[in-house]
Every structure is written in C-alpha cells, then in structure tokens.
Amino acid sequence: MAENKKAILRRRKAVQATQKITRAMKMVAAAKLRRAQDRVLAARPYARELSRMLGRLVAAGAGKEHPLLRAREVDEPKVGYVVISADRGLAGSYNVNIIRAAQEALRRETRPVKLITIGRKARDFFVKRGVRPFREWVGLGEEARWPVAREIVGELIQLYLSGELDEVRILYTEFINPVTQRPTEIQLLPLPAPAEAEAGSLVDYIYEPSPEAVLERLVPRYVETVFFQTMLEAKASEHGARMTAMGNATDNATELIAKLTLQYNRARQAAITKEISEIVGGAEALK
Amino acid sequence: MAGEIQVTVITPERTVLRDLACDAVILPVVDGSMGILPLHAPMVAVLRTGILKLKHDGRYEPVAVMGGFAEVSENRVTILAEAAERAEEIDVLRARAAKERAEARLRSRQENIDRARAEAALQRALVRLKVAGYLAENRRN
C-alpha cells in the first residue's frame, strides 16, 4: 500500500509540473495573440484604401491587360500552392488542419502542382512523405512582418511573371476568433480585381504621372497586401489555437490532479483503516 | 477662410497619423514636389521615397515617406506608403547604420551587388536622417 501511495504522489507531482508549463504557454500565447490581433486590425486600413484605389482604376477600364490581373491562356497551367503553417507544434489542431486542407486541395487539383511551404511544420510533413517543396520558408518568427512578407510575395510574383507558375493559390488559416480558426484557400495570382463598391465614385480623377504608371505600381502593392493579410491572420490563428490548446491542457491537468489527490487520500485512509483493524484484531485476540 | 485639408498617412503595418488638419501639403511625387491646397481636385499620385511636408500650426512638419501613393478627394489627402515616420519616430542610429551599409555596398566594386537595391536603401536612410535632423535643429533653437 505504501508503494501505491508513493507512486500516486510522484504522478501528481509530474502532472503539476506539466501544468505549470502549459499554463505559462497559455499566457504567453494569449499575450502574443493580442498583439497579433492588433496587427491584423492595424493592417486593414491600408488594404482597404489600396483596394478602393485599384477598384476605381479597374472600373475606369484600366488594367485589363495587366499581367498580374489577367488570367493566362496556357495548355498545361502550373499551379503553385502556398501552405502557411507554424514553425512550432503544441498548437492544438492548427497545423493538422491546415496540412489536411492542403492534402485535400492537392488531391483535388488536376493540373500540375508545385508546392510551396511557409513554416517548419508543413515542410516537415511533406518532406517526410517524399514531397520536396518547390520553395520553402521556415523560421519567420513569432510575428508576421511586412518586409518579410514582401520578400516572399516578391518571389512569388517573380515565379508567376517568369511563367514558372501560371496560378498561385494560398492556403492559410483564417482567424475568426480566439477559439475558432478555419483553413481557407484563396487565389493570389492572377489577382481577382477588387470590385468597385461605391456607385458615386465616377468622379474624374487626375492620375499623376498617368493612370498606367499608377496602376503599374498599385497592382504589385495590392498583391503584397493581400498576401500580408493572410500571413497576419495565420499568425493570429496560430497563437489563438495554441492558447486554446494550452488552456485545455491546463484544465485537464487540474482535473487529473484532483483525481490523483482523491486516489491518494483513499489509499491513505485504506492504509489507516487496515492498521486500526489489525490493532483491534490483535487486541481482541489477546482477550 | 480657405479651410483646411485632412491628412491621413497609412502603412501596411500601422496608421501613422489620422485626420490631421493642414493648411497645405507638399507631396514628394515621382518627378519633383507637388503642393496641395484645400479644395484640390480629385487626384491619385505616385510618390517617391522622400519628404512629405504638412503645414499646420504655422509651420511645415516633415514626414519621411518610403514611396507609395497619395489620393486627394473631398478635401482629404490619404497617403499609402510602404513605410512612413514622423521625425520623433525615427531611429537615427539605425538609419545611420543603414546609410553606411548602403554606401559601403555601392563603393565595393563587386559585380554581384544589386545596385538599384543599395541605392534605394541609401535613399531611404538619407530621407530618414534629414527628417530626424530637422527635429534636432528645431530643438536647438
């Protein structure tokens, strides 16, 4: 019995130690999530204004021929799938979900595919299954940064313009709220032009130096912005998923500790009862 | 009174300033500078890396702008820049280091350096230092 008691105590101590870690990870993730959410919100005004400007130019008839906007007529179009995952695990189903969505998308795709991964988890998963990504980025840090996003999307644009890819699709995790994230697929290139929403925007604008020059610079910026948004959302989702997962782990640990404490007390009482009954039994026998 | 014009400066990562009432705005457009006064006609302009000047409270405030676009409509100027900083936000040490790095790259006679990139970096550093220098000058007076 004493052996049993000791084992229960040891187990409870181990669970408590694990709980300390999960609780700390949960709090760290919560702090990072808050920052990531702020960054998603902070990036919205720029994207919105850019989208409006581009929408107006497109509505005015410009840009139909822009290489990043126009779909290409090719016999065997090559499609690039960019999968955005995390570098680290312990984020609940975050990585599993996005990787499963990617597998699903790749299975459905009938055209030749090139896989591009962002984050160590997606890369490792596919490499383990013998699929070497065409391009990969790992270790981008805990925050989505604009210069980094720009570098990656710059390369994607290059691949598209050089004809190495005829379409670029992004698979990322949309951030809905801290406990809900959804794997989402969007087409990055050729870019679906933003619809001009306002009806009253037919005012004649002066374009300086010319509408073509403005468009020429606006379109790449817009592509970059769309991509940056997916990276920001993916990061927020990752921290949200990790926070939820670690919160659950902490709760489970609390439950387990309570159960072990109960077991320990039961074992202790049983031992005491047994001892008393032995003493009483012994005393009885002496009578 | 001619009224005022509201200026907003946004970058992909943050809003630098929102609805600042100005008497005049000078934009760093690709082929020079362009003055914008209240009631300007609707316009979209491409900006270069340069200094945006905002006249308010009787003087011009310089803002470092790293390329982008300006939209003028309904007495509002919206600047969408790759990056933008007001004088007090500039990290002078970092800008100085960037300047030296870019200059060193331009001096080295290697074939494989990206000249255009180094020049752009140098330009950005110079603009930042100039805007930050304005702040230092004002403090001295």
Coordinates of C-alpha atoms in Angstrom, one line a residue:
Chain A
M1 CA 0.0 0.0 0.0
A2 CA 2.8 2.4 0.9
E3 CA 4.3 1.7 -2.6
N4 CA 1.0 2.7 -4.2
K5 CA 0.8 5.9 -2.2
K6 CA 4.2 6.9 -3.2
A7 CA 3.5 6.2 -6.9
I8 CA 0.4 8.4 -6.8
L9 CA 2.3 11.2 -5.2
R10 CA 5.0 11.0 -7.8
R11 CA 2.5 11.0 -10.6
R12 CA 0.7 14.0 -9.1
K13 CA 3.9 16.0 -8.9
A14 CA 4.6 15.2 -12.6
V15 CA 1.2 16.4 -13.6
Q16 CA 1.7 19.6 -11.6
A17 CA 5.0 20.3 -13.2
T18 CA 3.4 19.8 -16.7
Q19 CA 0.5 22.1 -15.7
K20 CA 3.0 24.8 -14.8
I21 CA 4.4 24.7 -18.3
T22 CA 1.1 24.5 -20.1
R23 CA -0.2 27.4 -18.0
A24 CA 2.8 29.5 -18.9
M25 CA 2.5 28.7 -22.6
K26 CA -1.1 29.6 -22.5
M27 CA -0.4 33.0 -21.0
V28 CA 2.4 33.7 -23.5
A29 CA 0.2 32.7 -26.4
A30 CA -2.6 35.0 -25.0
A31 CA -0.2 37.9 -25.0
K32 CA 1.1 37.1 -28.5
L33 CA -2.5 36.6 -29.7
R34 CA -3.4 40.1 -28.5
R35 CA -0.5 41.6 -30.4
A36 CA -1.3 39.6 -33.5
Q37 CA -4.9 40.7 -33.4
D38 CA -3.9 44.3 -33.1
R39 CA -1.6 43.8 -36.1
V40 CA -4.4 42.3 -38.2
L41 CA -6.6 45.3 -37.4
A42 CA -3.7 47.8 -38.0
A43 CA -3.1 46.4 -41.5
R44 CA -6.8 46.8 -42.5
P45 CA -7.0 50.5 -43.4
Y46 CA -4.1 50.2 -45.8
A47 CA -5.6 47.2 -47.6
R48 CA -9.0 48.9 -47.7
E49 CA -7.7 52.1 -49.2
L50 CA -5.5 50.3 -51.7
S51 CA -8.4 48.1 -52.8
R52 CA -10.6 51.1 -53.3
M53 CA -8.0 52.9 -55.4
L54 CA -7.4 49.8 -57.5
G55 CA -11.1 49.1 -57.8
R56 CA -11.7 52.6 -59.2
L57 CA -8.9 52.3 -61.7
V58 CA -10.2 48.9 -62.9
A59 CA -13.8 50.3 -63.1
A60 CA -12.5 53.1 -65.3
G61 CA -11.3 50.4 -67.7
A62 CA -7.6 50.3 -66.9
G63 CA -5.7 47.2 -66.0
K64 CA -7.4 44.6 -68.2
E65 CA -4.1 43.9 -69.7
H66 CA -2.0 44.0 -66.5
P67 CA -0.1 40.7 -66.3
L68 CA -0.9 40.2 -62.6
L69 CA -4.6 40.7 -63.2
R70 CA -5.2 38.8 -66.4
A71 CA -5.6 35.0 -66.5
R72 CA -3.1 33.3 -68.8
E73 CA -4.1 31.1 -71.6
V74 CA -1.8 28.1 -71.3
D75 CA -2.3 24.5 -72.3
E76 CA -0.8 23.0 -69.2
P77 CA -1.1 25.6 -66.5
K78 CA 1.2 25.0 -63.5
V79 CA -0.3 25.9 -60.2
G80 CA 1.6 26.9 -57.1
Y81 CA 0.1 26.1 -53.7
V82 CA 1.5 28.1 -50.9
V83 CA 0.8 26.5 -47.5
I84 CA 1.2 28.6 -44.4
S85 CA 1.8 26.6 -41.2
A86 CA 3.5 27.2 -37.9
D87 CA 7.2 26.6 -37.1
R88 CA 6.3 25.0 -33.8
G89 CA 3.8 22.5 -32.6
L90 CA 1.7 22.3 -29.4
A91 CA -0.9 24.5 -31.1
G92 CA -3.8 22.0 -30.9
S93 CA -5.2 21.1 -34.3
Y94 CA -3.7 24.2 -36.0
N95 CA -1.0 22.6 -38.1
V96 CA -3.0 19.3 -38.6
N97 CA -6.0 21.2 -40.0
I98 CA -4.1 23.3 -42.5
I99 CA -2.0 20.4 -43.6
R100 CA -5.1 18.3 -44.1
A101 CA -6.7 21.1 -46.1
A102 CA -3.5 21.2 -48.2
Q103 CA -3.5 17.5 -48.9
E104 CA -7.2 17.7 -49.8
A105 CA -6.6 20.6 -52.2
L106 CA -3.6 18.8 -53.8
R107 CA -5.6 15.7 -54.3
R108 CA -8.5 17.6 -56.0
E109 CA -6.1 19.5 -58.2
T110 CA -5.9 18.0 -61.7
R111 CA -3.3 20.4 -63.1
P112 CA 0.5 20.1 -62.5
V113 CA 1.2 21.3 -59.0
K114 CA 4.2 22.9 -57.3
L115 CA 4.2 23.0 -53.5
I116 CA 5.5 26.0 -51.6
T117 CA 5.6 25.9 -47.8
I118 CA 5.9 28.5 -45.1
G119 CA 6.6 27.2 -41.6
R120 CA 8.5 24.2 -40.5
K121 CA 5.5 22.0 -39.8
A122 CA 4.2 21.9 -43.3
R123 CA 7.6 21.5 -44.8
D124 CA 8.5 18.6 -42.4
F125 CA 5.2 16.9 -43.1
F126 CA 5.6 16.9 -46.8
V127 CA 9.3 16.1 -46.8
K128 CA 8.5 13.0 -44.6
R129 CA 6.1 11.9 -47.3
G130 CA 8.7 12.3 -50.0
V131 CA 7.4 15.6 -51.4
R132 CA 10.2 18.1 -51.5
P133 CA 8.6 21.7 -51.6
F134 CA 9.5 23.7 -54.7
R135 CA 10.2 26.6 -52.4
E136 CA 10.2 26.8 -48.6
W137 CA 10.5 29.4 -45.9
V138 CA 11.0 28.4 -42.2
G139 CA 11.7 30.3 -39.0
L140 CA 10.0 33.5 -39.8
G141 CA 9.4 34.4 -36.2
E142 CA 6.5 34.9 -33.9
E143 CA 5.2 37.9 -35.7
A144 CA 4.3 38.5 -39.4
R145 CA 6.5 41.4 -40.6
W146 CA 5.9 43.4 -43.7
P147 CA 9.4 43.3 -45.1
V148 CA 9.5 39.5 -44.8
A149 CA 6.1 39.2 -46.4
R150 CA 7.2 41.4 -49.2
E151 CA 10.2 39.4 -49.9
I152 CA 8.3 36.2 -50.1
V153 CA 5.5 37.6 -52.2
G154 CA 8.1 39.3 -54.4
E155 CA 9.5 35.9 -55.2
L156 CA 6.0 34.5 -55.9
I157 CA 5.3 37.4 -58.3
Q158 CA 8.7 36.7 -60.0
L159 CA 7.8 33.0 -60.4
Y160 CA 4.4 34.0 -61.8
L161 CA 5.8 36.6 -64.2
S162 CA 8.6 34.3 -65.5
G163 CA 6.0 31.7 -66.4
E164 CA 7.2 29.1 -63.9
L165 CA 3.8 29.3 -62.3
D166 CA 0.6 30.2 -64.1
E167 CA -1.5 30.5 -60.9
V168 CA -0.7 31.0 -57.3
R169 CA -3.1 29.9 -54.5
I170 CA -2.6 30.4 -50.8
L171 CA -3.8 28.0 -48.1
Y172 CA -3.9 29.7 -44.8
T173 CA -5.9 29.7 -41.6
E174 CA -8.5 32.4 -41.3
F175 CA -8.8 33.9 -37.9
I176 CA -12.4 34.1 -36.8
N177 CA -12.0 34.4 -33.0
P178 CA -9.5 33.1 -30.5
V179 CA -11.2 29.7 -30.3
T180 CA -12.3 29.4 -34.0
Q181 CA -9.9 29.3 -36.9
R182 CA -10.7 28.0 -40.4
P183 CA -8.4 26.7 -43.1
T184 CA -9.1 28.9 -46.2
E185 CA -7.9 28.9 -49.8
I186 CA -7.6 32.0 -51.9
Q187 CA -6.2 32.8 -55.3
L188 CA -3.4 35.2 -55.2
L189 CA -2.3 35.3 -58.8
P190 CA -3.7 36.2 -61.2
L191 CA -5.3 38.6 -58.8
P192 CA -9.1 38.8 -58.8
A193 CA -9.6 42.5 -59.2
P194 CA -11.5 44.2 -56.3
A195 CA -15.0 45.1 -57.2
E196 CA -15.6 48.8 -57.1
A197 CA -18.2 49.2 -54.4
E198 CA -19.2 52.8 -54.5
A199 CA -21.6 53.9 -57.2
G200 CA -20.8 57.6 -56.7
S201 CA -17.1 57.2 -57.5
L202 CA -17.3 58.1 -61.1
V203 CA -15.6 61.4 -60.4
D204 CA -12.8 62.1 -62.8
Y205 CA -9.5 61.7 -61.1
I206 CA -6.3 63.2 -62.2
Y207 CA -3.6 60.5 -62.3
E208 CA -0.1 61.6 -61.7
P209 CA 2.0 60.9 -63.7
S210 CA -0.5 58.8 -65.6
P211 CA -3.2 56.1 -65.0
E212 CA -0.9 53.4 -66.4
A213 CA 2.0 54.5 -64.2
V214 CA -0.2 54.4 -61.1
L215 CA -1.6 51.0 -62.0
E216 CA 1.8 49.7 -62.7
R217 CA 2.8 50.3 -59.1
L218 CA -0.5 49.8 -57.5
V219 CA -1.1 46.2 -58.6
P220 CA 2.1 44.7 -57.1
R221 CA 1.5 46.6 -53.8
Y222 CA -2.1 45.2 -53.7
V223 CA -0.9 41.6 -54.3
E224 CA 1.7 42.1 -51.5
T225 CA -1.0 43.5 -49.2
V226 CA -3.4 40.5 -49.8
F227 CA -0.6 38.2 -49.1
F228 CA 0.5 40.1 -46.0
Q229 CA -3.1 39.8 -44.7
T230 CA -3.0 36.0 -45.0
M231 CA 0.2 35.9 -43.1
L232 CA -1.1 38.1 -40.3
E233 CA -4.3 36.1 -40.0
A234 CA -2.3 32.8 -40.0
K235 CA -0.2 34.1 -37.1
A236 CA -3.2 35.3 -35.1
S237 CA -4.8 31.9 -35.7
E238 CA -1.7 30.1 -34.6
H239 CA -1.5 32.0 -31.3
G240 CA -5.2 31.5 -30.8
A241 CA -5.0 27.8 -31.4
R242 CA -2.1 27.5 -29.1
M243 CA -3.8 29.5 -26.4
T244 CA -6.9 27.3 -26.6
A245 CA -4.9 24.1 -26.7
M246 CA -2.8 25.0 -23.7
G247 CA -5.9 26.3 -21.8
N248 CA -7.5 22.9 -22.3
A249 CA -4.3 21.1 -21.3
T250 CA -4.2 23.2 -18.1
D251 CA -7.8 22.4 -17.3
N252 CA -7.2 18.7 -17.9
A253 CA -4.2 18.8 -15.6
T254 CA -6.4 20.4 -12.9
E255 CA -8.9 17.6 -13.2
L256 CA -6.2 14.9 -13.2
I257 CA -4.6 16.5 -10.1
A258 CA -7.9 16.4 -8.3
K259 CA -8.4 12.8 -9.3
L260 CA -5.0 11.8 -8.1
T261 CA -5.4 13.7 -4.8
L262 CA -8.6 11.8 -4.2
Q263 CA -6.9 8.5 -5.0
Y264 CA -4.1 9.3 -2.7
N265 CA -6.4 10.1 0.2
R266 CA -8.3 7.0 -0.4
A267 CA -5.2 4.9 -0.3
R268 CA -4.0 6.7 2.8
Q269 CA -7.3 6.1 4.6
A270 CA -7.4 2.5 3.5
A271 CA -3.9 2.0 5.0
I272 CA -5.0 3.6 8.3
T273 CA -8.2 1.6 8.4
K274 CA -6.2 -1.5 7.8
E275 CA -3.8 -0.7 10.6
I276 CA -6.6 0.0 13.1
S277 CA -8.4 -3.2 12.2
E278 CA -5.1 -5.0 12.7
I279 CA -4.6 -3.5 16.1
V280 CA -8.2 -4.1 17.1
G281 CA -8.0 -7.6 15.8
G282 CA -4.7 -8.1 17.7
A283 CA -6.2 -6.7 20.9
E284 CA -9.3 -8.9 20.5
A285 CA -7.1 -12.0 20.1
L286 CA -5.4 -11.2 23.4
K287 CA -8.6 -11.3 25.4
Chain B
M1 CA -11.1 81.2 -44.9
A2 CA -9.8 78.7 -47.4
G3 CA -10.4 75.9 -44.8
E4 CA -8.2 73.0 -44.1
I5 CA -7.4 69.7 -45.6
Q6 CA -7.4 66.4 -43.6
V7 CA -4.3 64.3 -43.9
T8 CA -4.1 60.6 -43.1
V9 CA -0.9 58.6 -43.5
I10 CA -1.2 54.7 -43.5
T11 CA 1.4 52.0 -44.0
P12 CA 0.8 48.2 -44.3
E13 CA 1.7 47.8 -40.6
R14 CA 0.1 50.9 -38.9
T15 CA -1.6 54.2 -39.2
V16 CA 1.0 56.9 -38.8
L17 CA -1.4 59.8 -38.5
R18 CA -5.1 60.2 -39.0
D19 CA -7.1 63.3 -40.0
L20 CA -4.5 65.9 -39.2
A21 CA -5.9 69.3 -40.2
C22 CA -3.4 71.0 -42.5
D23 CA -3.3 74.3 -44.4
A24 CA -1.2 72.9 -47.2
V25 CA 0.5 69.6 -48.1
I26 CA 3.6 69.1 -50.2
L27 CA 3.9 65.6 -51.8
P28 CA 7.1 64.0 -53.0
V29 CA 5.8 62.9 -56.4
V30 CA 8.0 61.0 -58.8
D31 CA 9.2 64.0 -60.8
G32 CA 9.5 66.6 -58.1
S33 CA 7.2 68.0 -55.5
M34 CA 3.6 68.9 -55.7
G35 CA 1.7 71.3 -53.5
I36 CA -1.8 70.5 -52.4
L37 CA -4.2 73.2 -51.0
P38 CA -7.7 72.8 -49.7
L39 CA -10.3 72.1 -52.3
H40 CA -7.9 70.4 -54.6
A41 CA -9.4 68.4 -57.5
P42 CA -9.6 64.6 -57.0
M43 CA -6.2 63.0 -57.8
V44 CA -4.1 59.9 -57.3
A45 CA -0.4 60.3 -57.5
V46 CA 2.6 58.0 -57.2
L47 CA 5.1 59.0 -54.6
R48 CA 8.8 58.5 -54.4
T49 CA 10.9 58.0 -51.3
G50 CA 11.1 61.5 -50.0
I51 CA 9.8 64.0 -47.5
L52 CA 6.1 64.8 -47.2
K53 CA 5.6 68.3 -45.8
L54 CA 2.5 69.0 -43.8
K55 CA 1.7 72.7 -42.9
H56 CA -0.1 73.0 -39.6
D57 CA 0.2 75.4 -36.7
G58 CA 2.1 77.8 -38.9
R59 CA 5.0 75.6 -39.9
Y60 CA 5.8 72.6 -42.1
E61 CA 6.2 69.3 -40.4
P62 CA 8.3 66.8 -42.4
V63 CA 7.3 63.2 -42.6
A64 CA 9.7 60.5 -44.1
V65 CA 7.8 58.6 -46.7
M66 CA 9.2 55.5 -48.4
G67 CA 7.3 55.5 -51.7
G68 CA 3.6 54.8 -52.2
F69 CA 0.5 56.7 -53.3
A70 CA -1.4 59.8 -52.4
E71 CA -5.1 60.2 -53.0
V72 CA -6.8 63.5 -52.9
S73 CA -10.5 63.7 -52.7
E74 CA -13.2 65.7 -50.9
N75 CA -10.6 67.8 -49.0
R76 CA -8.8 64.8 -47.7
V77 CA -5.3 63.5 -48.5
T78 CA -4.7 59.8 -47.9
I79 CA -1.1 58.7 -48.2
L80 CA -0.5 55.0 -48.6
A81 CA 3.2 54.5 -48.0
E82 CA 5.4 51.4 -47.8
A83 CA 6.7 52.9 -44.6
A84 CA 6.4 56.4 -43.1
E85 CA 7.7 58.0 -39.9
R86 CA 7.4 61.3 -38.2
A87 CA 10.6 63.0 -37.0
E88 CA 10.3 61.8 -33.4
E89 CA 9.6 58.2 -34.5
I90 CA 12.8 57.8 -36.5
D91 CA 15.5 55.5 -35.2
V92 CA 18.6 57.7 -36.0
L93 CA 21.2 55.1 -35.1
R94 CA 19.5 52.5 -37.3
A95 CA 19.2 54.9 -40.2
R96 CA 22.8 55.9 -39.9
A97 CA 23.9 52.3 -39.9
A98 CA 21.7 51.6 -42.9
K99 CA 23.3 54.6 -44.7
E100 CA 26.8 53.4 -44.0
R101 CA 25.9 49.8 -45.1
A102 CA 24.4 51.1 -48.4
E103 CA 27.4 53.4 -49.1
A104 CA 29.8 50.5 -48.5
R105 CA 27.9 48.3 -50.8
L106 CA 27.9 51.0 -53.5
R107 CA 31.6 51.6 -53.1
S108 CA 32.6 47.9 -53.3
R109 CA 33.3 47.1 -56.9
Q110 CA 31.9 43.7 -56.9
E111 CA 29.8 42.6 -59.8
N112 CA 27.2 40.8 -57.9
I113 CA 25.7 43.6 -55.8
D114 CA 22.3 44.8 -56.5
R115 CA 23.0 48.5 -57.2
A116 CA 19.4 49.6 -57.5
R117 CA 18.6 48.0 -54.2
A118 CA 21.5 49.6 -52.4
E119 CA 20.7 52.9 -53.9
A120 CA 17.1 52.6 -52.7
A121 CA 18.3 51.7 -49.3
L122 CA 20.6 54.7 -49.2
Q123 CA 17.8 57.0 -50.3
R124 CA 15.6 55.8 -47.5
A125 CA 18.3 56.3 -45.0
L126 CA 19.1 59.8 -46.2
V127 CA 15.4 60.8 -46.1
R128 CA 15.1 59.5 -42.5
L129 CA 18.2 61.3 -41.4
K130 CA 17.1 64.5 -42.9
V131 CA 13.7 64.4 -41.3
A132 CA 15.3 63.4 -37.9
G133 CA 17.8 66.2 -38.4
Y134 CA 15.0 68.7 -38.7
L135 CA 13.8 67.7 -35.3
A136 CA 17.3 68.2 -33.8
E137 CA 17.6 71.6 -35.4
N138 CA 14.3 72.7 -34.0
R139 CA 15.3 71.7 -30.5
R140 CA 18.4 73.7 -30.7
N141 CA 16.6 76.9 -31.5

